[in-house]
Amino acid sequence: MKLTWYAHATLGLETGGYRLLIDPFFSGNPATTVKASQVEADFILVTHGHGDHIGDAAPIAKRTGATVISNFEIADWIAKHGVKSHGQHLGGGFKHPFGYLKLTQALHGSAMPDGSYGGNPCGFLLTTNDGQKAYFAGDTGLFGDMALIGEEGLDLAVIPIGDNFTMGPADALRAVKLLHPRVVVPIHYSTFGLIDQDAQAWAGQVEAASTTKVVVLKPGESFEL
Ligand code: NI
Ligand code: MN
C-alpha cells in the first residue's frame, strides 16, 4: 500500500489499484496547498462529522463518483448531497473491493457542519486484499481496548498526536505500546497553533520505548509499505 499525508488528518491510500481518501479536508486547511479539485478517489472514508474531517468529501465524491464510507448517520447525511454512500457501524466490517473494512470505536464527537447529528465517531481497521492490516484511529483519546486492535497484528497504525482535541504525544506513545504496529504515522498535529507538536521528538521517544518504526511525513509526502 502507498500512503500519502496531505496534512492534518487527510490521507490518500492506494491499495490493489484502488484509490482511497480518508478525511479529505483540503478547502480551508492551512497546512496543504493541494486543492479538492485536484485529487482522485474511488472510495472516501470519513471518521466523523467535524468540518476538518468530512471536509470536501461531498464535492470530491460528486466529481469523481467515489463512494463515501462512514457510520450510518454520516452515510445517510451525505447521500442527501447526491453522493453514493455506504453506512456501517462500530464493530461492523464489510468486504469492499479494496479490502475488508471494520469500524472501530473512537473517543470524540461527531456533529455535522450544519449541526445535525453525526452518530458516533469511528476509526477504521483495514485488511487489504493481500492481507496487510492498517489501523486509522481517527480523532480519539487513548482507550485501553486499543490492545484488542493490537491483537490483530498491525502493519501500520495512523494516530493523532496533536493534543487538545485528541491524544497528545504522551498518550499517543501509550497507544503505540497497546497497538504495537510495525510502523506508526503521526497525524492531526501542527495544522494550526493549538495543536503544534514536534513529531520528530515524538518519533525519538517511540523508537526508544518500543520496536515500532515511526514514519514522519511532510505534507504531501508518501511512503510505501
Ligand atoms: Ni474532530
Ligand atoms: Mn479533527
mmCIF file of N, CA, C and O and ligand atoms in Angstrom, residues 8-9 48 50 52-53 108 139 165-166 188, ligand 2:
data_model
loop_
_atom_site.group_PDB
_atom_site.id
_atom_site.type_symbol
_atom_site.label_atom_id
_atom_site.label_comp_id
_atom_site.label_asym_id
_atom_site.label_seq_id
_atom_site.Cartn_x
_atom_site.Cartn_y
_atom_site.Cartn_z
ATOM 1 N N HIS A 8 -2.827 17.550 8.413
ATOM 2 C CA HIS A 8 -3.947 17.321 9.337
ATOM 3 C C HIS A 8 -4.298 15.826 9.366
ATOM 4 O O HIS A 8 -3.411 15.005 9.573
ATOM 5 N N ALA A 9 -5.561 15.466 9.139
ATOM 6 C CA ALA A 9 -5.933 14.035 9.188
ATOM 7 C C ALA A 9 -6.237 13.500 7.790
ATOM 8 O O ALA A 9 -6.825 12.437 7.640
ATOM 9 N N HIS A 48 -15.605 11.000 11.122
ATOM 10 C CA HIS A 48 -16.640 11.668 11.908
ATOM 11 C C HIS A 48 -17.055 12.960 11.221
ATOM 12 O O HIS A 48 -16.485 13.333 10.196
ATOM 13 N N HIS A 50 -17.049 16.246 11.993
ATOM 14 C CA HIS A 50 -16.429 17.571 12.148
ATOM 15 C C HIS A 50 -15.880 18.062 10.805
ATOM 16 O O HIS A 50 -15.405 17.286 9.979
ATOM 17 N N ASP A 52 -13.243 19.461 9.817
ATOM 18 C CA ASP A 52 -11.868 19.168 9.410
ATOM 19 C C ASP A 52 -11.695 17.694 9.028
ATOM 20 O O ASP A 52 -10.562 17.241 8.798
ATOM 21 N N HIS A 53 -12.825 16.965 8.928
ATOM 22 C CA HIS A 53 -12.756 15.545 8.537
ATOM 23 C C HIS A 53 -13.716 15.237 7.395
ATOM 24 O O HIS A 53 -13.311 14.664 6.383
ATOM 25 N N HIS A 108 -14.549 10.732 20.957
ATOM 26 C CA HIS A 108 -14.550 12.047 20.329
ATOM 27 C C HIS A 108 -16.012 12.470 20.129
ATOM 28 O O HIS A 108 -16.905 11.839 20.669
ATOM 29 N N ASP A 139 -9.962 10.801 15.069
ATOM 30 C CA ASP A 139 -9.765 11.678 16.228
ATOM 31 C C ASP A 139 -10.193 10.891 17.458
ATOM 32 O O ASP A 139 -11.350 10.495 17.570
ATOM 33 N N PHE A 165 -7.562 18.326 21.128
ATOM 34 C CA PHE A 165 -8.782 17.682 20.622
ATOM 35 C C PHE A 165 -8.678 16.154 20.620
ATOM 36 O O PHE A 165 -9.681 15.455 20.434
ATOM 37 N N THR A 166 -7.457 15.641 20.694
ATOM 38 C CA THR A 166 -7.198 14.201 20.562
ATOM 39 C C THR A 166 -6.063 13.826 21.527
ATOM 40 O O THR A 166 -5.582 14.672 22.272
ATOM 41 N N HIS A 188 -2.704 14.733 12.592
ATOM 42 C CA HIS A 188 -3.545 15.654 13.363
ATOM 43 C C HIS A 188 -2.698 16.496 14.315
ATOM 44 O O HIS A 188 -2.987 16.605 15.513
HETATM 45 MN MN MN B 2 -10.149 16.802 13.978
#
